[in-house]
Amino acid sequence: MEINDILARVRQLPDELATVSDPLTRARLVGDVLTTFADTERALKEVRRPAVVALREQGMTMRAIGEELGVSASRVDQISRGISG
């Protein structure tokens, strides 16, 4: 499965979960998804941080990295230092 297919499925989750008729089951499922996303978010940040550091080591400016990633230069600095946001 391609990453874009996976992202498309993730974006569909709210609509799919909204169709679960039992409110308790729906609430539990949403809780499980949110917990999984939180864990996954932390892990993804630990993949992104060294990539940003490597780009800086290759000579890219924080501004250039930020433009490529769609974030500000100050956010690039935060990412490279492991500051969550």
mmCIF file with all atom_site columns, C-alpha atoms in Angstrom:
data_model
loop_
_atom_site.group_PDB
_atom_site.id
_atom_site.type_symbol
_atom_site.label_atom_id
_atom_site.label_alt_id
_atom_site.label_comp_id
_atom_site.label_asym_id
_atom_site.label_entity_id
_atom_site.label_seq_id
_atom_site.pdbx_PDB_ins_code
_atom_site.Cartn_x
_atom_site.Cartn_y
_atom_site.Cartn_z
_atom_site.occupancy
_atom_site.B_iso_or_equiv
_atom_site.pdbx_formal_charge
_atom_site.auth_seq_id
_atom_site.auth_comp_id
_atom_site.auth_asym_id
_atom_site.auth_atom_id
_atom_site.pdbx_PDB_model_num
ATOM 1  C CA . MET A 1 1  ? 0.000   0.000  0.000  1.00 0.00 ? 1  MET A CA 1
ATOM 2  C CA . GLU A 1 2  ? 1.362   3.418  -0.955 1.00 0.00 ? 2  GLU A CA 1
ATOM 3  C CA . ILE A 1 3  ? 1.752   6.126  1.691  1.00 0.00 ? 3  ILE A CA 1
ATOM 4  C CA . ASN A 1 4  ? -0.854  8.299  -0.071 1.00 0.00 ? 4  ASN A CA 1
ATOM 5  C CA . ASP A 1 5  ? -3.343  5.427  0.133  1.00 0.00 ? 5  ASP A CA 1
ATOM 6  C CA . ILE A 1 6  ? -2.632  5.075  3.834  1.00 0.00 ? 6  ILE A CA 1
ATOM 7  C CA . LEU A 1 7  ? -3.109  8.810  4.390  1.00 0.00 ? 7  LEU A CA 1
ATOM 8  C CA . ALA A 1 8  ? -6.389  8.713  2.483  1.00 0.00 ? 8  ALA A CA 1
ATOM 9  C CA . ARG A 1 9  ? -7.613  5.901  4.755  1.00 0.00 ? 9  ARG A CA 1
ATOM 10 C CA . VAL A 1 10 ? -6.605  7.832  7.858  1.00 0.00 ? 10 VAL A CA 1
ATOM 11 C CA . ARG A 1 11 ? -8.528  10.870 6.627  1.00 0.00 ? 11 ARG A CA 1
ATOM 12 C CA . GLN A 1 12 ? -11.619 8.680  6.181  1.00 0.00 ? 12 GLN A CA 1
ATOM 13 C CA . LEU A 1 13 ? -11.521 7.394  9.773  1.00 0.00 ? 13 LEU A CA 1
ATOM 14 C CA . PRO A 1 14 ? -13.760 10.074 11.325 1.00 0.00 ? 14 PRO A CA 1
ATOM 15 C CA . ASP A 1 15 ? -16.521 9.427  8.802  1.00 0.00 ? 15 ASP A CA 1
ATOM 16 C CA . GLU A 1 16 ? -16.188 5.671  9.190  1.00 0.00 ? 16 GLU A CA 1
ATOM 17 C CA . LEU A 1 17 ? -16.173 5.817  12.975 1.00 0.00 ? 17 LEU A CA 1
ATOM 18 C CA . ALA A 1 18 ? -19.227 8.078  12.930 1.00 0.00 ? 18 ALA A CA 1
ATOM 19 C CA . THR A 1 19 ? -21.175 5.221  11.331 1.00 0.00 ? 19 THR A CA 1
ATOM 20 C CA . VAL A 1 20 ? -20.676 2.888  14.314 1.00 0.00 ? 20 VAL A CA 1
ATOM 21 C CA . SER A 1 21 ? -24.179 2.709  15.742 1.00 0.00 ? 21 SER A CA 1
ATOM 22 C CA . ASP A 1 22 ? -23.384 1.804  19.358 1.00 0.00 ? 22 ASP A CA 1
ATOM 23 C CA . PRO A 1 23 ? -22.183 4.975  21.121 1.00 0.00 ? 23 PRO A CA 1
ATOM 24 C CA . LEU A 1 24 ? -20.062 3.098  23.663 1.00 0.00 ? 24 LEU A CA 1
ATOM 25 C CA . THR A 1 25 ? -18.306 1.108  20.959 1.00 0.00 ? 25 THR A CA 1
ATOM 26 C CA . ARG A 1 26 ? -17.861 4.272  18.887 1.00 0.00 ? 26 ARG A CA 1
ATOM 27 C CA . ALA A 1 27 ? -16.380 6.166  21.847 1.00 0.00 ? 27 ALA A CA 1
ATOM 28 C CA . ARG A 1 28 ? -14.004 3.285  22.673 1.00 0.00 ? 28 ARG A CA 1
ATOM 29 C CA . LEU A 1 29 ? -12.864 2.998  19.073 1.00 0.00 ? 29 LEU A CA 1
ATOM 30 C CA . VAL A 1 30 ? -12.225 6.719  18.850 1.00 0.00 ? 30 VAL A CA 1
ATOM 31 C CA . GLY A 1 31 ? -10.253 6.551  22.097 1.00 0.00 ? 31 GLY A CA 1
ATOM 32 C CA . ASP A 1 32 ? -8.155  3.697  20.737 1.00 0.00 ? 32 ASP A CA 1
ATOM 33 C CA . VAL A 1 33 ? -7.483  5.621  17.539 1.00 0.00 ? 33 VAL A CA 1
ATOM 34 C CA . LEU A 1 34 ? -6.518  8.781  19.436 1.00 0.00 ? 34 LEU A CA 1
ATOM 35 C CA . THR A 1 35 ? -4.125  6.835  21.673 1.00 0.00 ? 35 THR A CA 1
ATOM 36 C CA . THR A 1 36 ? -2.580  5.154  18.646 1.00 0.00 ? 36 THR A CA 1
ATOM 37 C CA . PHE A 1 37 ? -2.229  8.497  16.868 1.00 0.00 ? 37 PHE A CA 1
ATOM 38 C CA . ALA A 1 38 ? -0.525  10.053 19.891 1.00 0.00 ? 38 ALA A CA 1
ATOM 39 C CA . ASP A 1 39 ? 1.982   7.201  20.049 1.00 0.00 ? 39 ASP A CA 1
ATOM 40 C CA . THR A 1 40 ? 2.492   7.340  16.302 1.00 0.00 ? 40 THR A CA 1
ATOM 41 C CA . GLU A 1 41 ? 2.917   11.121 16.355 1.00 0.00 ? 41 GLU A CA 1
ATOM 42 C CA . ARG A 1 42 ? 5.749   10.821 18.883 1.00 0.00 ? 42 ARG A CA 1
ATOM 43 C CA . ALA A 1 43 ? 7.449   8.143  16.780 1.00 0.00 ? 43 ALA A CA 1
ATOM 44 C CA . LEU A 1 44 ? 7.063   10.169 13.577 1.00 0.00 ? 44 LEU A CA 1
ATOM 45 C CA . LYS A 1 45 ? 8.604   13.222 15.210 1.00 0.00 ? 45 LYS A CA 1
ATOM 46 C CA . GLU A 1 46 ? 11.631  11.094 16.043 1.00 0.00 ? 46 GLU A CA 1
ATOM 47 C CA . VAL A 1 47 ? 11.907  10.180 12.362 1.00 0.00 ? 47 VAL A CA 1
ATOM 48 C CA . ARG A 1 48 ? 11.508  13.791 11.204 1.00 0.00 ? 48 ARG A CA 1
ATOM 49 C CA . ARG A 1 49 ? 13.981  15.347 13.659 1.00 0.00 ? 49 ARG A CA 1
ATOM 50 C CA . PRO A 1 50 ? 17.133  13.613 12.389 1.00 0.00 ? 50 PRO A CA 1
ATOM 51 C CA . ALA A 1 51 ? 16.025  14.291 8.805  1.00 0.00 ? 51 ALA A CA 1
ATOM 52 C CA . VAL A 1 52 ? 15.819  18.012 9.555  1.00 0.00 ? 52 VAL A CA 1
ATOM 53 C CA . VAL A 1 53 ? 19.172  17.895 11.354 1.00 0.00 ? 53 VAL A CA 1
ATOM 54 C CA . ALA A 1 54 ? 20.708  16.135 8.342  1.00 0.00 ? 54 ALA A CA 1
ATOM 55 C CA . LEU A 1 55 ? 19.357  18.840 6.021  1.00 0.00 ? 55 LEU A CA 1
ATOM 56 C CA . ARG A 1 56 ? 20.938  21.500 8.234  1.00 0.00 ? 56 ARG A CA 1
ATOM 57 C CA . GLU A 1 57 ? 24.222  19.566 8.204  1.00 0.00 ? 57 GLU A CA 1
ATOM 58 C CA . GLN A 1 58 ? 24.035  19.490 4.400  1.00 0.00 ? 58 GLN A CA 1
ATOM 59 C CA . GLY A 1 59 ? 23.947  23.280 4.457  1.00 0.00 ? 59 GLY A CA 1
ATOM 60 C CA . MET A 1 60 ? 20.266  24.053 3.969  1.00 0.00 ? 60 MET A CA 1
ATOM 61 C CA . THR A 1 61 ? 19.067  27.107 5.828  1.00 0.00 ? 61 THR A CA 1
ATOM 62 C CA . MET A 1 62 ? 16.226  26.874 8.279  1.00 0.00 ? 62 MET A CA 1
ATOM 63 C CA . ARG A 1 63 ? 14.239  29.143 6.012  1.00 0.00 ? 63 ARG A CA 1
ATOM 64 C CA . ALA A 1 64 ? 14.781  26.863 2.981  1.00 0.00 ? 64 ALA A CA 1
ATOM 65 C CA . ILE A 1 65 ? 13.846  23.781 4.998  1.00 0.00 ? 65 ILE A CA 1
ATOM 66 C CA . GLY A 1 66 ? 10.786  25.562 6.321  1.00 0.00 ? 66 GLY A CA 1
ATOM 67 C CA . GLU A 1 67 ? 9.692   26.488 2.810  1.00 0.00 ? 67 GLU A CA 1
ATOM 68 C CA . GLU A 1 68 ? 10.039  22.868 1.702  1.00 0.00 ? 68 GLU A CA 1
ATOM 69 C CA . LEU A 1 69 ? 8.150   21.551 4.734  1.00 0.00 ? 69 LEU A CA 1
ATOM 70 C CA . GLY A 1 70 ? 5.536   24.298 4.836  1.00 0.00 ? 70 GLY A CA 1
ATOM 71 C CA . VAL A 1 71 ? 6.550   25.572 8.261  1.00 0.00 ? 71 VAL A CA 1
ATOM 72 C CA . SER A 1 72 ? 8.384   28.637 9.562  1.00 0.00 ? 72 SER A CA 1
ATOM 73 C CA . ALA A 1 73 ? 12.136  28.814 10.049 1.00 0.00 ? 73 ALA A CA 1
ATOM 74 C CA . SER A 1 74 ? 11.567  29.072 13.795 1.00 0.00 ? 74 SER A CA 1
ATOM 75 C CA . ARG A 1 75 ? 9.530   25.860 13.680 1.00 0.00 ? 75 ARG A CA 1
ATOM 76 C CA . VAL A 1 76 ? 12.396  24.162 11.827 1.00 0.00 ? 76 VAL A CA 1
ATOM 77 C CA . ASP A 1 77 ? 14.683  25.247 14.670 1.00 0.00 ? 77 ASP A CA 1
ATOM 78 C CA . GLN A 1 78 ? 12.241  23.791 17.202 1.00 0.00 ? 78 GLN A CA 1
ATOM 79 C CA . ILE A 1 79 ? 11.997  20.522 15.265 1.00 0.00 ? 79 ILE A CA 1
ATOM 80 C CA . SER A 1 80 ? 15.770  20.230 15.044 1.00 0.00 ? 80 SER A CA 1
ATOM 81 C CA . ARG A 1 81 ? 16.000  20.697 18.810 1.00 0.00 ? 81 ARG A CA 1
ATOM 82 C CA . GLY A 1 82 ? 13.220  18.219 19.542 1.00 0.00 ? 82 GLY A CA 1
ATOM 83 C CA . ILE A 1 83 ? 10.788  20.811 20.856 1.00 0.00 ? 83 ILE A CA 1
ATOM 84 C CA . SER A 1 84 ? 7.213   19.645 20.418 1.00 0.00 ? 84 SER A CA 1
ATOM 85 C CA . GLY A 1 85 ? 4.563   21.910 19.141 1.00 0.00 ? 85 GLY A CA 1
#
